[in-house]
Coordinates of C-alpha atoms in Angstrom, one line a residue:
X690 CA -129.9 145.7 -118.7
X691 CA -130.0 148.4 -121.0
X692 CA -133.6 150.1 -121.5
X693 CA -134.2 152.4 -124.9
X694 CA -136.6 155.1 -124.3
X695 CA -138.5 155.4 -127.7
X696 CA -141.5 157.0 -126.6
X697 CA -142.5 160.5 -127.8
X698 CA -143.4 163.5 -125.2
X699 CA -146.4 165.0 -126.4
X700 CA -146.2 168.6 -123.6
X701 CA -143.0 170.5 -124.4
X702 CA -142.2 172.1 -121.2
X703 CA -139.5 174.8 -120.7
X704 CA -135.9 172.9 -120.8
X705 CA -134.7 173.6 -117.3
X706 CA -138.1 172.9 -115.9
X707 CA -138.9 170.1 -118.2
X708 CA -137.4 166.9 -115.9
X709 CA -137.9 167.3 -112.1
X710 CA -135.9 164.4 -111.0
X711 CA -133.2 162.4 -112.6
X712 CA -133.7 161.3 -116.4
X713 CA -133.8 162.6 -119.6
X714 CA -136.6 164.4 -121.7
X715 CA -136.6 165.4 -125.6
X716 CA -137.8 169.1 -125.8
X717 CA -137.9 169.9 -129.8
X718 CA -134.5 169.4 -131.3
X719 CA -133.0 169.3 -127.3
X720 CA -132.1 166.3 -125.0
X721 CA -132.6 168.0 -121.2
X722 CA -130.8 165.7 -119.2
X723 CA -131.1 166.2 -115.2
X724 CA -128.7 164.5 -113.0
X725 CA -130.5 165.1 -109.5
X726 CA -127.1 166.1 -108.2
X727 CA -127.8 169.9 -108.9
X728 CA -126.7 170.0 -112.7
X729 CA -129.1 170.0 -116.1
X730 CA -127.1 170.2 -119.3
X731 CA -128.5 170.1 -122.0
X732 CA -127.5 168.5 -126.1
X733 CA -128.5 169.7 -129.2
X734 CA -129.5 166.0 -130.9
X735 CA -129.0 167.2 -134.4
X736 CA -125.3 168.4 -133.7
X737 CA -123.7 167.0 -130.4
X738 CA -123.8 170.3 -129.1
X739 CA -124.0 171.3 -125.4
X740 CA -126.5 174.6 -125.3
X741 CA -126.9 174.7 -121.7
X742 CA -125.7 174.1 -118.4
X743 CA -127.1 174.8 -115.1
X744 CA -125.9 174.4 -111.6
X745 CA -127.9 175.0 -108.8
X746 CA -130.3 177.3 -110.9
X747 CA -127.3 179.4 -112.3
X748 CA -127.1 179.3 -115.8
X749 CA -123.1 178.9 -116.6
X750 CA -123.4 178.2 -120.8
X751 CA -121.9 180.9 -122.7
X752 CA -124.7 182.2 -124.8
X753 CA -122.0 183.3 -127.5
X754 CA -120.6 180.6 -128.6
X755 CA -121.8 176.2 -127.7
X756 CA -119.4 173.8 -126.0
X757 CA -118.6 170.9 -128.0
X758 CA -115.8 168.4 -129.4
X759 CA -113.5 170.5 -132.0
X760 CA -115.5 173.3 -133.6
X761 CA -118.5 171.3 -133.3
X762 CA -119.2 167.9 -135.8
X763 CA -122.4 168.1 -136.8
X764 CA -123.5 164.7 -135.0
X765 CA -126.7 162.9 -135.0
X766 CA -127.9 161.9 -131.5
X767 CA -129.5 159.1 -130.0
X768 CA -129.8 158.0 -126.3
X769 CA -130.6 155.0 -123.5
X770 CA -131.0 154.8 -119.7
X771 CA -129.9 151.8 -118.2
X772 CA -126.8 150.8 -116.1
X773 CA -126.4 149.8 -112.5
X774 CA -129.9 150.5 -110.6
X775 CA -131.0 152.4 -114.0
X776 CA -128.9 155.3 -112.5
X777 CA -127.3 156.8 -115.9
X778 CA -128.2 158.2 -119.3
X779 CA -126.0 158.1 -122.1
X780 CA -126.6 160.4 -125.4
X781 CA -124.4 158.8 -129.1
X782 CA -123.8 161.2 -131.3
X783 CA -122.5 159.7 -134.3
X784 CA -120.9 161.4 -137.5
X785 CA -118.3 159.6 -140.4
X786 CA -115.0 160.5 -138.3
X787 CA -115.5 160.6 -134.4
X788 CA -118.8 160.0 -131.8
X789 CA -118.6 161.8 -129.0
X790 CA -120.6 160.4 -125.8
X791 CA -122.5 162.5 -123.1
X792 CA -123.3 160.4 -120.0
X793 CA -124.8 161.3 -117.0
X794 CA -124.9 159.7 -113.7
X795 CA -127.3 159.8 -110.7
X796 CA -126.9 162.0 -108.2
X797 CA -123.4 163.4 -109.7
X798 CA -122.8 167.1 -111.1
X799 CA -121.3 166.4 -114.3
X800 CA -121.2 166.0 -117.6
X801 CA -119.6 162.5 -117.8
X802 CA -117.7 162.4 -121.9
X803 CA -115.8 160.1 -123.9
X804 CA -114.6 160.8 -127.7
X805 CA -114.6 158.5 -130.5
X806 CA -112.3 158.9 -133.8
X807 CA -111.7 157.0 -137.1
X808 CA -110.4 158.8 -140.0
X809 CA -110.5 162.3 -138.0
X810 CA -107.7 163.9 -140.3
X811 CA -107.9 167.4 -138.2
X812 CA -104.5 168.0 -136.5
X813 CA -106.6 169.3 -132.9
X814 CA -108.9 167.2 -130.8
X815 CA -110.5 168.6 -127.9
X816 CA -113.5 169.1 -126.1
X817 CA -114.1 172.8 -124.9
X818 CA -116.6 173.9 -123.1
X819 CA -117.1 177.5 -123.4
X820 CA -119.0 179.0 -119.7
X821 CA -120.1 183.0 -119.6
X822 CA -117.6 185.1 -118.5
X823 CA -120.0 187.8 -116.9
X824 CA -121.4 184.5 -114.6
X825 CA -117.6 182.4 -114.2
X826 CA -115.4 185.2 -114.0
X827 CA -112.2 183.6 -112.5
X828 CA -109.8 181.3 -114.6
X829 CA -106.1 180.4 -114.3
X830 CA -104.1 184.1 -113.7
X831 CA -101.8 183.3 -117.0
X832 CA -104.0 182.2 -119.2
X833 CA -106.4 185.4 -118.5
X834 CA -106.8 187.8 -121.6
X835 CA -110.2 189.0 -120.6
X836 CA -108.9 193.2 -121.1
X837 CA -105.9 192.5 -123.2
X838 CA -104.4 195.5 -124.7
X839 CA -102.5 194.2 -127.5
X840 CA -101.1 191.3 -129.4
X841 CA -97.8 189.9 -128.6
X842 CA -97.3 186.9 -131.2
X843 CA -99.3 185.1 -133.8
X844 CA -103.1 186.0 -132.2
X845 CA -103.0 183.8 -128.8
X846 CA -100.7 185.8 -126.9
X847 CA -101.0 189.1 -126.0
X848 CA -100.7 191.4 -123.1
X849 CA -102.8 192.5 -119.8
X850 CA -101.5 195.0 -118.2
X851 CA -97.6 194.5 -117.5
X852 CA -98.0 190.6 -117.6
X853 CA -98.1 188.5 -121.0
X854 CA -100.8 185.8 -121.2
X855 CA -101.8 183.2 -123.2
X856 CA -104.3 179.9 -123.2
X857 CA -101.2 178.0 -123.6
X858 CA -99.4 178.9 -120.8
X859 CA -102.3 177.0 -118.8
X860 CA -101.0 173.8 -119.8
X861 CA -99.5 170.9 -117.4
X862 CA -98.0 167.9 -118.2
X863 CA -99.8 165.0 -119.1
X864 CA -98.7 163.1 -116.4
X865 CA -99.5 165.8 -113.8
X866 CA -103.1 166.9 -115.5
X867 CA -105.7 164.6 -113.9
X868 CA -107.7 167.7 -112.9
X869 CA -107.7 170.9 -114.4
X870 CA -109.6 173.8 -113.0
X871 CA -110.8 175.9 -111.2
X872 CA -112.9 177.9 -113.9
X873 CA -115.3 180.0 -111.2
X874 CA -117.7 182.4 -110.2
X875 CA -121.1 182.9 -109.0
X876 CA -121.0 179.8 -107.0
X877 CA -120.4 178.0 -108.8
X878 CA -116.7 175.9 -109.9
X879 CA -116.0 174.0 -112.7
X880 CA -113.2 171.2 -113.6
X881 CA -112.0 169.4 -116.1
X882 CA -111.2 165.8 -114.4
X883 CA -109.5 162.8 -116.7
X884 CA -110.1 160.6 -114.4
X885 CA -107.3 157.3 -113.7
X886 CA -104.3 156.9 -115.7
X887 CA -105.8 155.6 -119.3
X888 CA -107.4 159.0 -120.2
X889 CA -104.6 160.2 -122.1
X890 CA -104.3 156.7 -123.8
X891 CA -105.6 157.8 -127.0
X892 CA -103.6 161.0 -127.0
X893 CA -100.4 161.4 -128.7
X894 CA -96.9 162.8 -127.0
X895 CA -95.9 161.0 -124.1
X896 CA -96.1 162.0 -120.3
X897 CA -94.3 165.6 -120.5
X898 CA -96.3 166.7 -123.4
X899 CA -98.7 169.4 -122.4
X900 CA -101.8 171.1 -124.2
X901 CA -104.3 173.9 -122.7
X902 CA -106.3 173.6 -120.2
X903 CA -108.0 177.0 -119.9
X904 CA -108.5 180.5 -121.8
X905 CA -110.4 183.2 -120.1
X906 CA -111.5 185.9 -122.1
X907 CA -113.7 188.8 -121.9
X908 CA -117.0 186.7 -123.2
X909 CA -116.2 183.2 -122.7
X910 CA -114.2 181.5 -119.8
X911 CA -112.9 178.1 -121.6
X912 CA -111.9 175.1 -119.7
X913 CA -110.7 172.3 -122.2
X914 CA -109.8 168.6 -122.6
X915 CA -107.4 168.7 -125.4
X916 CA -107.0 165.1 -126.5
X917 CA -104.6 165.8 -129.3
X918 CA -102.8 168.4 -131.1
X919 CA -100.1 169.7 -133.0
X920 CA -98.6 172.1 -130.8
X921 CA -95.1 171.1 -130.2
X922 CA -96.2 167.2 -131.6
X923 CA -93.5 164.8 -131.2
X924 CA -95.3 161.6 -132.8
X925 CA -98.1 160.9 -134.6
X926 CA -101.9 161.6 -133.7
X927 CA -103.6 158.0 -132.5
X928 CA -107.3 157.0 -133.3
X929 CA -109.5 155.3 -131.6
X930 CA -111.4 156.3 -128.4
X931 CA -110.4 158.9 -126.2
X932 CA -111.0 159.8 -122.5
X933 CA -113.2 159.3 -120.7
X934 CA -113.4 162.6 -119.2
X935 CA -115.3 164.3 -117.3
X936 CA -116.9 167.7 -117.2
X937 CA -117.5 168.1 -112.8
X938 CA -119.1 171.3 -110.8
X939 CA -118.8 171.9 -107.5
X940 CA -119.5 174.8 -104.9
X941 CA -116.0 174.8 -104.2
X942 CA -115.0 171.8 -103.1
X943 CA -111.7 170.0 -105.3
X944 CA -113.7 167.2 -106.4
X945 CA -110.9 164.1 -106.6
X946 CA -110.4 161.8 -109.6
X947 CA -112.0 158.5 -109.9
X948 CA -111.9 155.3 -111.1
X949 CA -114.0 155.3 -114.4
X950 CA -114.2 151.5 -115.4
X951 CA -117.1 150.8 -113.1
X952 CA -119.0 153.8 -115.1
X953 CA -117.9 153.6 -118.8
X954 CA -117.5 149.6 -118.6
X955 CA -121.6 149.2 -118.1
X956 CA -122.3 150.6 -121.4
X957 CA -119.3 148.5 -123.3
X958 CA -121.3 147.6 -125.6
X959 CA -122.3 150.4 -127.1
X960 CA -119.3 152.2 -127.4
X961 CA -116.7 151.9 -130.2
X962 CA -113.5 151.2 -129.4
X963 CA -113.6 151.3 -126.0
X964 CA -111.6 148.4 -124.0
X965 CA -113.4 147.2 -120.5
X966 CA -110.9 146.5 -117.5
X967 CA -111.7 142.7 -118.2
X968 CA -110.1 142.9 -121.5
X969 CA -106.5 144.9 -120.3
X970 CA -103.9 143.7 -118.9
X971 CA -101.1 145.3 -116.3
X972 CA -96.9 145.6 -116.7
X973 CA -95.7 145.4 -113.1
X974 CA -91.7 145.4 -112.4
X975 CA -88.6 148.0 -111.2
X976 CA -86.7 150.1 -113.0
X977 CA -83.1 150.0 -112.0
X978 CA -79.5 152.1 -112.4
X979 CA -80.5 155.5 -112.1
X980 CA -78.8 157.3 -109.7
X981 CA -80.3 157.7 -105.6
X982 CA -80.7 161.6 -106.0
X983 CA -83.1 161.4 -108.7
X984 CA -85.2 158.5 -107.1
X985 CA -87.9 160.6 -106.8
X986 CA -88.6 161.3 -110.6
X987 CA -88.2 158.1 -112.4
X988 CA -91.1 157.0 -114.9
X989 CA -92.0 154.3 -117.0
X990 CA -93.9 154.8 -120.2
X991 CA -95.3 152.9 -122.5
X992 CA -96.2 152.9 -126.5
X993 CA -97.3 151.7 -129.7
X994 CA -99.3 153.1 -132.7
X995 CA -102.7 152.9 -130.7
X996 CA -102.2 153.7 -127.4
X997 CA -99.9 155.6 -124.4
X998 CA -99.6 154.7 -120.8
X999 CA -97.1 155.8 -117.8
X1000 CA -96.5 155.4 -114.0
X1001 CA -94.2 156.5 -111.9
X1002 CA -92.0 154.6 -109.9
X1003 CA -91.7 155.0 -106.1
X1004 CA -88.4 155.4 -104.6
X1005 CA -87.2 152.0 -105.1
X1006 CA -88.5 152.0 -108.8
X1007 CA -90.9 149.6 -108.0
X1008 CA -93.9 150.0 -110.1
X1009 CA -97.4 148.6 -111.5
X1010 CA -98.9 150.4 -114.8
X1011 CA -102.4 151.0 -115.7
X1012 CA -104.7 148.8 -117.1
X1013 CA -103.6 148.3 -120.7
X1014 CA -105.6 147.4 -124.2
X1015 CA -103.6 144.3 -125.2
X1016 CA -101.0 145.0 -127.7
X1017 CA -96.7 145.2 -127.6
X1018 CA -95.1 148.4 -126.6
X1019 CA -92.2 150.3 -126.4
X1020 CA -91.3 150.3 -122.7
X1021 CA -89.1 153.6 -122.1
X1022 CA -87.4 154.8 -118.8
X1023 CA -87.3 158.6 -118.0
X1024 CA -84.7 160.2 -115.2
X1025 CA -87.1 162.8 -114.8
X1026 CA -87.8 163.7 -118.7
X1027 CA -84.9 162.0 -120.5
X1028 CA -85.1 158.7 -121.8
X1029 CA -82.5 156.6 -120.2
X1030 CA -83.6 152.9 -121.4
X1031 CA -86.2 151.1 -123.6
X1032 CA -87.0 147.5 -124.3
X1033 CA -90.7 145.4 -126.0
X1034 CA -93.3 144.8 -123.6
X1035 CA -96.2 142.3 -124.3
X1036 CA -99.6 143.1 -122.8
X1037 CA -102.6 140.1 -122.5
X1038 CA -105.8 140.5 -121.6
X1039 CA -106.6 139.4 -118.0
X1040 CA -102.9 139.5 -117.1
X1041 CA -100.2 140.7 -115.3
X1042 CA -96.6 140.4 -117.3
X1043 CA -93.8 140.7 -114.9
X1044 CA -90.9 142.7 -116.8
X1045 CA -87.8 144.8 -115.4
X1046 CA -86.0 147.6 -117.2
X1047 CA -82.3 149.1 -116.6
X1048 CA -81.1 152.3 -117.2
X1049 CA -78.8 151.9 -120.2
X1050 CA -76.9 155.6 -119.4
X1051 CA -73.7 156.1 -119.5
X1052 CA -71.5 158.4 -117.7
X1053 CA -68.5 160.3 -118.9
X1054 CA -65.3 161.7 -117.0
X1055 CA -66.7 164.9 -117.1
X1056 CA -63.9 168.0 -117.4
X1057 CA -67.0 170.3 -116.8
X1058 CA -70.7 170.0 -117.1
X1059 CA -73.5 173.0 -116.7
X1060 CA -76.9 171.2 -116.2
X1061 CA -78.0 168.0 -114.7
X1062 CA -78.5 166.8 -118.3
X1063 CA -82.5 165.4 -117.5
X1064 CA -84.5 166.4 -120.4
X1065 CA -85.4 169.6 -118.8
X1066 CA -83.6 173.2 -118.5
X1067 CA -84.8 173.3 -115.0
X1068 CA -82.2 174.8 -112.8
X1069 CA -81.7 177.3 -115.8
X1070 CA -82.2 180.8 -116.2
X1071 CA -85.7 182.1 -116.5
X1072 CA -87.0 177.8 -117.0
X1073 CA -89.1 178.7 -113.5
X1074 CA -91.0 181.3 -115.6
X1075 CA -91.1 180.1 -119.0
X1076 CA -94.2 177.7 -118.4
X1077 CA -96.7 180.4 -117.4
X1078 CA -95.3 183.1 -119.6
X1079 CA -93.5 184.9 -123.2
X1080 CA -89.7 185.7 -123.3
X1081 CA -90.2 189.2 -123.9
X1082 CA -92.5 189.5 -120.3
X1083 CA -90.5 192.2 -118.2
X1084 CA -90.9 189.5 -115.2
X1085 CA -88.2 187.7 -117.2
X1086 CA -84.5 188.3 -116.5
X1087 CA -82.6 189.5 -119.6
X1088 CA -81.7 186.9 -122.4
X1089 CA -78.6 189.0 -123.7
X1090 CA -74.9 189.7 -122.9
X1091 CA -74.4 186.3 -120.5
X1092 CA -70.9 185.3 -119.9
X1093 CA -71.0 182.0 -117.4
X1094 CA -67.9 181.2 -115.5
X1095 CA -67.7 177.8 -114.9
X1096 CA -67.3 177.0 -110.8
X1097 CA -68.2 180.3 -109.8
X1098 CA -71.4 180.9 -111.7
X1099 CA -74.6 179.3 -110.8
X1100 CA -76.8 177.4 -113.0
X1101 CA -79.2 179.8 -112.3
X1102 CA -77.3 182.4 -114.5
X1103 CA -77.1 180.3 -117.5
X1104 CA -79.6 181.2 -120.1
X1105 CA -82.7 177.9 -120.8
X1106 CA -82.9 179.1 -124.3
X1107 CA -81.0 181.2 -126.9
X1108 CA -82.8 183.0 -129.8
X1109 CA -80.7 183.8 -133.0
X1110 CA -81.4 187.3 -132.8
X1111 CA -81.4 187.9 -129.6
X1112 CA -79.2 186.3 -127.6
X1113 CA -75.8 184.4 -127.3
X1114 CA -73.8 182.8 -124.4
X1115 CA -70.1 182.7 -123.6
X1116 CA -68.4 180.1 -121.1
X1117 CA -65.4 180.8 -119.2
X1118 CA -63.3 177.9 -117.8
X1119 CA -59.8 177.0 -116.7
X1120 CA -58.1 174.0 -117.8
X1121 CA -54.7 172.2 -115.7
X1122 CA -52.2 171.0 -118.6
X1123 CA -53.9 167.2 -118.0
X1124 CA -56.9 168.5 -118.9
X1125 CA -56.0 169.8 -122.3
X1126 CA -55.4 168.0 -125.6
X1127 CA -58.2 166.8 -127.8
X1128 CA -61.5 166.4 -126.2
X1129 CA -65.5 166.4 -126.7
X1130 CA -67.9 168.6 -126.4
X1131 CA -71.5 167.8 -125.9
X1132 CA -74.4 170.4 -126.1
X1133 CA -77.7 168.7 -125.5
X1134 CA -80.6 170.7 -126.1
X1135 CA -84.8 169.5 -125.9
X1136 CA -86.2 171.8 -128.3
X1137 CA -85.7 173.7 -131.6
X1138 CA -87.3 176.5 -133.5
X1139 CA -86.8 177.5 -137.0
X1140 CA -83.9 175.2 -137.7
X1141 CA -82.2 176.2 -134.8
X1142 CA -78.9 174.6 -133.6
X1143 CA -76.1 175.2 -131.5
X1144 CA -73.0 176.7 -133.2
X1145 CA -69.6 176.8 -131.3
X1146 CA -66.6 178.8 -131.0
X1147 CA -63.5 177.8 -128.6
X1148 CA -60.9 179.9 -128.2
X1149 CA -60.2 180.4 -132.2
X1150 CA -61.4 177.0 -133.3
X1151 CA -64.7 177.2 -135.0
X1152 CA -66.8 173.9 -134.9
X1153 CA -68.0 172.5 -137.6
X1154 CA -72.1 173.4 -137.8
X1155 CA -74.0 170.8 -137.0
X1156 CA -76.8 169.1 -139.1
X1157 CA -80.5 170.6 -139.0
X1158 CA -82.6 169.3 -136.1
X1159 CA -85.8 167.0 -136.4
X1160 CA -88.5 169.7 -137.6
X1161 CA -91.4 170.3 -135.2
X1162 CA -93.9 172.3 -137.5
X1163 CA -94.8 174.6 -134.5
X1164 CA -93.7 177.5 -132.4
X1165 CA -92.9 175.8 -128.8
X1166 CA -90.9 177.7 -126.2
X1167 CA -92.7 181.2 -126.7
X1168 CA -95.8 179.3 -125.8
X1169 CA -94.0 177.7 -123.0
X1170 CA -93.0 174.1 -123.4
X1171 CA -89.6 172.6 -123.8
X1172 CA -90.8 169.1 -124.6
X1173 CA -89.1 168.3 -128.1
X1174 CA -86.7 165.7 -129.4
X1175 CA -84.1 165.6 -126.7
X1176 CA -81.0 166.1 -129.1
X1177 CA -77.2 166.3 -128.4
X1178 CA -74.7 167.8 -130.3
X1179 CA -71.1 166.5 -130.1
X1180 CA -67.8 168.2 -131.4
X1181 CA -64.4 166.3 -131.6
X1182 CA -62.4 169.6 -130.0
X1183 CA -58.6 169.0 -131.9
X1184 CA -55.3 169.0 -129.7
X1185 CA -54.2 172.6 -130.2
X1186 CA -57.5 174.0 -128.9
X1187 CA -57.7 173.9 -125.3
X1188 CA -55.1 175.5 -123.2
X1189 CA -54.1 175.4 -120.2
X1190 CA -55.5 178.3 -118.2
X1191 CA -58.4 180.7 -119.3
X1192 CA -60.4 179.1 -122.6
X1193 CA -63.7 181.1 -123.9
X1194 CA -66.7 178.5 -125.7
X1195 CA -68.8 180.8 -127.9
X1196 CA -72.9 179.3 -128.5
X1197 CA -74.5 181.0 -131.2
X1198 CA -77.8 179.5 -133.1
X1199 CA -77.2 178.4 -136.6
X1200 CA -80.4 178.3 -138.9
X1201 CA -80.7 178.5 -142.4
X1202 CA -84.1 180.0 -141.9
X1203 CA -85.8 183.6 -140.9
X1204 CA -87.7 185.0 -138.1
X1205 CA -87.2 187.6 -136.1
X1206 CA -87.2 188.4 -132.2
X1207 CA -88.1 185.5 -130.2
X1208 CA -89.6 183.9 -132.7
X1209 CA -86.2 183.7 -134.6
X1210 CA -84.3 180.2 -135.0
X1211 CA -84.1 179.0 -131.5
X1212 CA -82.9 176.1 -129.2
X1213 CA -83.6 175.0 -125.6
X1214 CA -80.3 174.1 -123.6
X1215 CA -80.7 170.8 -121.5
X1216 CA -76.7 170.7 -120.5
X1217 CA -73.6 171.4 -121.6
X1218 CA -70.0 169.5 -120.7
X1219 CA -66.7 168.7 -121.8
X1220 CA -65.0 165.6 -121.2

């Protein structure tokens, strides 16, 4: 049973002192909630904002600036105890576009959240909460700017030191970001846990997209819960309710994810949008015809307009998803990030569909091929640093002047990216006399910049330039994702061309538009082959 609490307190009492046990007290314009677990947070009830948070008697809330969904939404609050034993609190607070939801449990240190949107037209949803520096000194090592010395692009990265850093190279991969954290100091850790595998559900951009998770900075040490965005956005931004999530300290313990239905499902009733387990349904089934050697990274996803969901498969592609809102999706195989199959799914409440999928891939006679053509330029030069760092850090190995010789060089040589003016990369390769005459070459790439395509020289044959890419309306690579489009780029090489012996392949970047340095027209390479 769910129990309002309507009754005024007529002694206002300090807010950390105010609630000695577990509950919730109004102090002026302040809901002081204390979880008995060693954590009172409090929320501003006439703006959804959280103004303080203490752990273990250490005050970790910046005082500069208020931790709260987007830049703050201006909510109106309400609240209610109830739930199992009468063991949680939740706070509403309700504007025209999104609700965001504070709960709190007995016993636990943290800040339990969910986010509610309908009509929310901003292209970023996130929750950040924003923790003193001087108190929580200790954040992820790339995403550190607290003593930057200068700006290195567009105002969010720059440099410390030797080293470039930037929030976004703190990101993971959807798929891989259950917890983020640690954000430390004092004492006193804090993590960002999205808890299951239906957190991300209301989120746009599949498994591999990745958003920031952490920006620490000389006043405010940031740990986030980006929900959605439009950095590097493949599809559109969903609606509808988001999380739940979960804002967890610790005295230095990993805390572990959880399963949140037996929480959030309590309180179904007074939540918009939100689906209980009752009401889902699960996909189980085996992906089959991808090849032994990538056993190990094989995922199923799944998709429509309102919601995402993935799982990987174990080594037999045997898998079960998560607990599903009813609906039909795209069902999509991924050997390792490309998309190798797809077929319709339908999803019932209260059941469990039973449904295979194939790979549909096919394989040529390849003459050559650099890359293992997964949707990644892993294996390529510089793709181990690019996640946690610019192009232009010194760490890097140099973009320019490559020449690969195919069968003597290593992958490891060829460049992940090329930037217009920068960078280029010749190819080498021999050819016997059955390998000439006309054939095709493939360039696939996994993300563009600016316009930027692959243009192609071999020997003295020029290809023809290829067609502008899908646009994505943000930088991606210099804040270090590859996660695009997955586009390839085919040429019908004329008899004539090829000889037999030494050949040269030329790859440029054709753009029709500007930029300069590495944020000139660019492309990420995936693989290249002839056949």
């Amino acid at each position: 049973m769910l129990t309002p609490f309507f009754s005024v307190l007529f002694v206002v009492l300090p807010l950390i002192s105010c609630v000695a046990s577990f509950g919730l007290v109004e102090s002026g314009n302040n809901y002081v909630v204390t979880t008995d677990g060693g954590l009172i947070f409090t929320v501003e009830k006439t703006s959804g904002d959280v103004t303080s948070l203490v752990y273990n008697g250490v005050e970790v809330q910046s005082s500069n600036k208020r931790s709260h969904v987007a830049s703050g939404i201006g909510a109106t609050c309400s609240w209610l105890r109830g739930g199992n034993s009468n063991n949680y609190i939740l706070i509403t607070c309700i504007t025209s576009t999104a609700t965001q939801y504070y709960m709190a449990r007995y016993k636990d240190a943290a800040v339990h959240m969910a986010t509610y949107t309908n009509g929310w037209t901003y292209s970023e949803l996130r929750y950040i909460a924003r923790l003193k520096h001087s108190v929580m000194s200790t954040g992820y090592t790339a995403s550190t700017i607290a003593g930057s010395s200068s700006i290195v692009e567009d105002d969010d990265v720059f440099n410390v030191g030797s080293q470039t850093r930037s929030k976004f190279y703190s990101s993971r991969q959807f798929i891989d970001d259950a917890i983020a954290g640690p954000v430390s100091g004092s004492g006193v850790y804090a993590w960002m846990i999205k808890p299951g595998m239906t957190s991300f559900e209301g989120s746009s951009g599949g498994p591999f997209f990745r958003d920031i998770d952490n920006q620490n900075g000389d006043t405010d040490n940031e740990i986030y819960f980006y929900m959605n965005s439009a950095h590097t956005q493949t599809e559109a931004l969903r609606q509808g309710f988001h999380g739940p999530y979960a804002l967890t300290f610790t005295n230095g313990t990993t805390p572990s994810t959880f399963d949140h239905f037996p929480i959030w499902d309590q309180f179904s009733s007074n939540l918009s949008g939100y689906t209980t387990q009752a009401g889902r349904g699960r996909v189980t089934g085996q992906a089959t015809g991808f090849p032994s050697s990538d056993a190990s990274y094989i995922t199923v996803g799944f998709s429509n307009s309102a919601a995402q969901y993935w799982v990987r498969t174990n080594t037999s592609g045997n898998f079960v998803s998560p607990y599903m809102k009813p609906g039909t999706y795209t069902m999509t195989l991924y050997r390792v990030e490309l998309a190798i199959a797809t077929s319709s799914v339908t999803v019932s409440a209260g059941g469990t569909v039973s449904q295979n999928i194939a790979s549909a891939e096919t394989t040529p006679s390849y003459i050559w091929k650099i890359g293992a053509l997964d949707g990644t330029p892993r294996g390529f030069l510089n793709a181990d640093k690019i996640e946690t760092m610019h192009p232009s850090d010194a760490r890097m190995s140099s973009w320019s002047g490559i020449t690969y010789t195919v069968g003597s060089t290593a992958d490891a040589s060829f460049p992940m990216s090329l930037f217009q003016n920068i960078s280029s990369v010749t190819v080498k390769f021999n050819l016997t006399s059955s390998q000439t005459g006309a054939r095709t070459l493939v360039i696939a790439t996994t993300l563009s910049y600016g316009g930027g395509r692959p243009a192609v020289v071999v020997n003295s044959w020029s290809g023809s330039v290829p067609a502008a890419p899908v646009k994505i309306d943000s930088r991606g690579v210099t804040r270090g994702t590859w996660r695009g489009y997955n586009e390839r780029y085919t040429w019908s090489v004329p008899s004539g061309t090829l000889v037999t012996g030494s050949n040269t392949l030329t790859i440029t970047v054709a753009s029709g538009s500007g930029g300069s340095g590495y944020l000139s027209p660019n492309f990420v390479f995936d693989s290249v082959y002839l056949y």
